PDB file of C-alpha atoms in Angstrom:
ATOM      1  CA  MET A  19      98.363 -57.483  37.417  1.00 55.00           C
ATOM      2  CA  LEU A  20      97.653 -54.728  39.957  1.00 71.00           C
ATOM      3  CA  SER A  21      94.988 -55.236  42.454  1.00 93.00           C
ATOM      4  CA  LEU A  22      92.298 -52.462  43.183  1.00 93.00           C
ATOM      5  CA  ILE A  23      93.978 -51.641  46.296  1.00 94.00           C
ATOM      6  CA  ASP A  24      97.360 -51.304  44.521  1.00 95.00           C
ATOM      7  CA  ILE A  25      95.810 -48.959  41.936  1.00 95.00           C
ATOM      8  CA  ARG A  26      94.091 -46.967  44.748  1.00 96.00           C
ATOM      9  CA  ASN A  27      97.343 -46.647  46.479  1.00 97.00           C
ATOM     10  CA  ARG A  28      99.169 -45.510  43.473  1.00 97.00           C
ATOM     11  CA  HIS A  29      96.524 -42.969  42.687  1.00 97.00           C
ATOM     12  CA  PHE A  30      96.514 -41.730  46.232  1.00 98.00           C
ATOM     13  CA  LEU A  31     100.166 -41.392  46.220  1.00 97.00           C
ATOM     14  CA  ILE A  32     100.036 -39.156  43.042  1.00 97.00           C
ATOM     15  CA  ALA A  33      97.373 -37.102  44.782  1.00 98.00           C
ATOM     16  CA  ALA A  34      99.626 -36.784  47.818  1.00 97.00           C
ATOM     17  CA  GLN A  35     102.352 -35.585  45.577  1.00 97.00           C
ATOM     18  CA  SER A  36     100.193 -32.948  44.096  1.00 97.00           C
ATOM     19  CA  VAL A  37      99.541 -31.552  47.623  1.00 97.00           C
ATOM     20  CA  ILE A  38     103.226 -31.595  48.274  1.00 96.00           C
ATOM     21  CA  ASP A  39     103.808 -29.684  44.961  1.00 95.00           C
ATOM     22  CA  SER A  40     101.293 -27.105  45.952  1.00 95.00           C
ATOM     23  CA  LEU A  41     102.964 -26.189  49.203  1.00 93.00           C
ATOM     24  CA  PRO A  42     104.852 -22.902  49.237  1.00 92.00           C
ATOM     25  CA  PRO A  43     108.664 -23.415  48.450  1.00 88.00           C
ATOM     26  CA  GLY A  44     110.732 -23.980  51.633  1.00 85.00           C
ATOM     27  CA  VAL A  45     107.890 -24.839  53.789  1.00 86.00           C
ATOM     28  CA  PRO A  46     108.719 -28.071  55.797  1.00 89.00           C
ATOM     29  CA  VAL A  47     106.491 -30.844  54.766  1.00 92.00           C
ATOM     30  CA  ASP A  48     104.227 -32.049  57.165  1.00 94.00           C
ATOM     31  CA  LEU A  49     103.513 -35.676  56.250  1.00 95.00           C
ATOM     32  CA  LEU A  50     100.257 -36.062  58.341  1.00 96.00           C
ATOM     33  CA  TYR A  51      98.827 -32.906  56.709  1.00 96.00           C
ATOM     34  CA  VAL A  52      99.629 -34.275  53.384  1.00 97.00           C
ATOM     35  CA  ALA A  53      98.078 -37.568  54.100  1.00 97.00           C
ATOM     36  CA  ASP A  54      94.887 -35.812  55.328  1.00 97.00           C
ATOM     37  CA  ARG A  55      94.672 -33.505  52.462  1.00 97.00           C
ATOM     38  CA  ALA A  56      95.266 -36.023  49.914  1.00 98.00           C
ATOM     39  CA  SER A  57      92.776 -38.550  51.190  1.00 97.00           C
ATOM     40  CA  ARG A  58      90.109 -35.724  50.706  1.00 96.00           C
ATOM     41  CA  LEU A  59      90.885 -34.991  47.079  1.00 97.00           C
ATOM     42  CA  PRO A  60      88.548 -36.403  44.410  1.00 97.00           C
ATOM     43  CA  ALA A  61      89.587 -39.946  43.516  1.00 97.00           C
ATOM     44  CA  PRO A  62      89.599 -41.007  39.959  1.00 97.00           C
ATOM     45  CA  HIS A  63      87.658 -44.314  40.609  1.00 95.00           C
ATOM     46  CA  TYR A  64      85.756 -46.276  43.266  1.00 96.00           C
ATOM     47  CA  TYR A  65      88.162 -49.076  44.196  1.00 96.00           C
ATOM     48  CA  CYS A  66      85.788 -51.902  44.620  1.00 94.00           C
ATOM     49  CA  THR A  67      84.278 -54.531  42.380  1.00 95.00           C
ATOM     50  CA  TYR A  68      80.863 -54.537  40.804  1.00 96.00           C
ATOM     51  CA  GLN A  69      79.634 -57.463  42.889  1.00 97.00           C
ATOM     52  CA  TYR A  70      80.741 -56.190  46.147  1.00 95.00           C
ATOM     53  CA  ALA A  71      79.526 -52.760  45.451  1.00 96.00           C
ATOM     54  CA  LEU A  72      76.110 -54.150  44.488  1.00 97.00           C
ATOM     55  CA  ARG A  73      75.736 -56.352  47.431  1.00 95.00           C
ATOM     56  CA  MET A  74      76.693 -53.492  49.874  1.00 92.00           C
ATOM     57  CA  VAL A  75      74.266 -51.002  48.210  1.00 95.00           C
ATOM     58  CA  ARG A  76      71.514 -53.486  48.457  1.00 94.00           C
ATOM     59  CA  VAL A  77      72.373 -54.146  52.193  1.00 92.00           C
ATOM     60  CA  LEU A  78      72.342 -50.427  52.709  1.00 90.00           C
ATOM     61  CA  ARG A  79      69.126 -49.897  50.945  1.00 89.00           C
ATOM     62  CA  ASN A  80      67.342 -52.686  52.965  1.00 88.00           C
ATOM     63  CA  GLY A  81      68.665 -50.905  56.143  1.00 81.00           C
ATOM     64  CA  ARG A  82      70.691 -53.893  57.311  1.00 75.00           C
ATOM     65  CA  ILE A  83      74.204 -52.449  57.170  1.00 76.00           C
ATOM     66  CA  ARG A  84      76.248 -52.867  60.098  1.00 74.00           C
ATOM     67  CA  LEU A  85      78.968 -50.362  59.837  1.00 68.00           C
ATOM     68  CA  ARG A  86      79.960 -47.445  62.042  1.00 69.00           C
ATOM     69  CA  ASN A  87      79.611 -43.911  60.513  1.00 66.00           C
ATOM     70  CA  ASP A  88      82.903 -43.794  58.883  1.00 85.00           C
ATOM     71  CA  ARG A  89      84.623 -43.857  55.532  1.00 88.00           C
ATOM     72  CA  ARG A  90      83.224 -47.252  54.309  1.00 88.00           C
ATOM     73  CA  LEU A  91      79.662 -46.187  55.027  1.00 89.00           C
ATOM     74  CA  ALA A  92      80.194 -42.999  53.267  1.00 92.00           C
ATOM     75  CA  LEU A  93      81.440 -44.803  50.192  1.00 94.00           C
ATOM     76  CA  TRP A  94      78.301 -47.073  50.029  1.00 93.00           C
ATOM     77  CA  ARG A  95      76.021 -43.989  50.711  1.00 93.00           C
ATOM     78  CA  GLU A  96      77.639 -42.157  47.873  1.00 96.00           C
ATOM     79  CA  LEU A  97      77.341 -45.012  45.459  1.00 97.00           C
ATOM     80  CA  ALA A  98      73.770 -45.739  46.482  1.00 96.00           C
ATOM     81  CA  LEU A  99      72.899 -42.002  45.917  1.00 96.00           C
ATOM     82  CA  ARG A 100      74.663 -41.881  42.595  1.00 97.00           C
ATOM     83  CA  ALA A 101      72.929 -44.919  41.330  1.00 97.00           C
ATOM     84  CA  GLU A 102      69.513 -43.726  42.687  1.00 96.00           C
ATOM     85  CA  ARG A 103      69.980 -40.742  40.575  1.00 96.00           C
ATOM     86  CA  ILE A 104      70.794 -42.576  37.427  1.00 96.00           C
ATOM     87  CA  MET A 105      67.682 -44.844  38.197  1.00 96.00           C
ATOM     88  CA  LYS A 106      65.322 -41.815  38.262  1.00 96.00           C
ATOM     89  CA  LEU A 107      66.870 -39.987  35.427  1.00 94.00           C
ATOM     90  CA  ARG A 108      67.419 -42.894  32.952  1.00 94.00           C
ATOM     91  CA  GLY A 109      64.626 -45.465  34.461  1.00 93.00           C
ATOM     92  CA  GLU A 110      67.481 -48.065  34.867  1.00 92.00           C
ATOM     93  CA  ARG A 111      67.257 -50.914  37.479  1.00 96.00           C
ATOM     94  CA  LEU A 112      70.003 -50.733  40.316  1.00 96.00           C
ATOM     95  CA  GLY A 113      72.456 -53.197  38.767  1.00 95.00           C
ATOM     96  CA  ASN A 114      72.729 -51.200  35.565  1.00 96.00           C
ATOM     97  CA  ALA A 115      72.818 -47.890  37.334  1.00 97.00           C
ATOM     98  CA  LEU A 116      75.452 -48.916  39.612  1.00 97.00           C
ATOM     99  CA  SER A 117      77.577 -50.283  36.594  1.00 97.00           C
ATOM    100  CA  CYS A 118      77.318 -46.746  35.125  1.00 96.00           C
ATOM    101  CA  VAL A 119      78.395 -45.160  38.182  1.00 97.00           C
ATOM    102  CA  LEU A 120      81.526 -47.424  38.685  1.00 97.00           C
ATOM    103  CA  ALA A 121      82.371 -46.839  34.873  1.00 95.00           C
ATOM    104  CA  GLU A 122      82.133 -43.234  35.183  1.00 92.00           C
ATOM    105  CA  GLY A 123      84.258 -43.230  38.242  1.00 87.00           C
ATOM    106  CA  GLY A 124      85.084 -39.885  39.870  1.00 93.00           C
ATOM    107  CA  ALA A 125      84.668 -40.666  43.492  1.00 97.00           C
ATOM    108  CA  SER A 126      84.263 -37.557  45.798  1.00 97.00           C
ATOM    109  CA  ARG A 127      87.280 -38.554  47.714  1.00 97.00           C
ATOM    110  CA  PHE A 128      89.645 -41.472  48.555  1.00 97.00           C
ATOM    111  CA  PHE A 129      87.767 -43.603  50.948  1.00 95.00           C
ATOM    112  CA  ILE A 130      90.880 -44.417  52.962  1.00 94.00           C
ATOM    113  CA  SER A 131      91.303 -44.505  56.577  1.00 93.00           C
ATOM    114  CA  PRO A 132      93.816 -41.926  58.242  1.00 93.00           C
ATOM    115  CA  ALA A 133      96.133 -44.651  59.444  1.00 94.00           C
ATOM    116  CA  THR A 134      96.415 -46.229  55.952  1.00 95.00           C
ATOM    117  CA  ALA A 135      96.972 -42.757  54.304  1.00 96.00           C
ATOM    118  CA  ALA A 136      99.630 -41.921  56.679  1.00 96.00           C
ATOM    119  CA  SER A 137     101.394 -45.326  56.447  1.00 96.00           C
ATOM    120  CA  LEU A 138     101.435 -44.764  52.712  1.00 97.00           C
ATOM    121  CA  ILE A 139     102.890 -41.555  52.825  1.00 96.00           C
ATOM    122  CA  TYR A 140     105.572 -42.505  55.408  1.00 95.00           C
ATOM    123  CA  ARG A 141     106.423 -45.467  53.361  1.00 95.00           C
ATOM    124  CA  TYR A 142     106.995 -43.782  50.044  1.00 95.00           C
ATOM    125  CA  TYR A 143     108.235 -40.359  50.993  1.00 94.00           C
ATOM    126  CA  ASP A 144     111.732 -39.561  50.206  1.00 91.00           C
ATOM    127  CA  HIS A 145     113.061 -37.011  52.686  1.00 87.00           C
ATOM    128  CA  SER A 146     116.271 -36.230  50.606  1.00 86.00           C
ATOM    129  CA  GLN A 147     114.177 -35.281  47.569  1.00 85.00           C
ATOM    130  CA  SER A 148     110.959 -34.097  49.400  1.00 85.00           C
ATOM    131  CA  ARG A 149     109.141 -36.213  46.793  1.00 90.00           C
ATOM    132  CA  ILE A 150     106.990 -39.388  47.040  1.00 92.00           C
ATOM    133  CA  LEU A 151     108.431 -42.237  45.303  1.00 90.00           C
ATOM    134  CA  ILE A 152     105.403 -43.729  43.375  1.00 88.00           C
ATOM    135  CA  PRO A 153     105.752 -47.392  42.913  1.00 85.00           C
TER     136      PRO A 153
END
């Protein structure tokens, strides 16, 4: 069975291939550009468990989160904002609202570090075919 990270990596590599496919023909592929661009594309899911997301959103809402202002903090803020919208619109409690957000999926981006994005691209890019070999 694939882990959430394996699924995220697979989806990220598919997004990276779409960036490569959108490049004009004959243009050399800049793998760092591809990694950056793909990481900013919408992701089909949030790659975290319900329990962990609920815990982190509660910590964020209580003001006790101790993260730098980076991609992880952006992830929890996005989840909290979407859950709060559902809570207001449907009158749901946080747990139910968050489960709706996670079930609907559709994250605004891949919340992946630049180093991880580049590492994945370099690991799976086949220079001879100018394609990413998706596991």
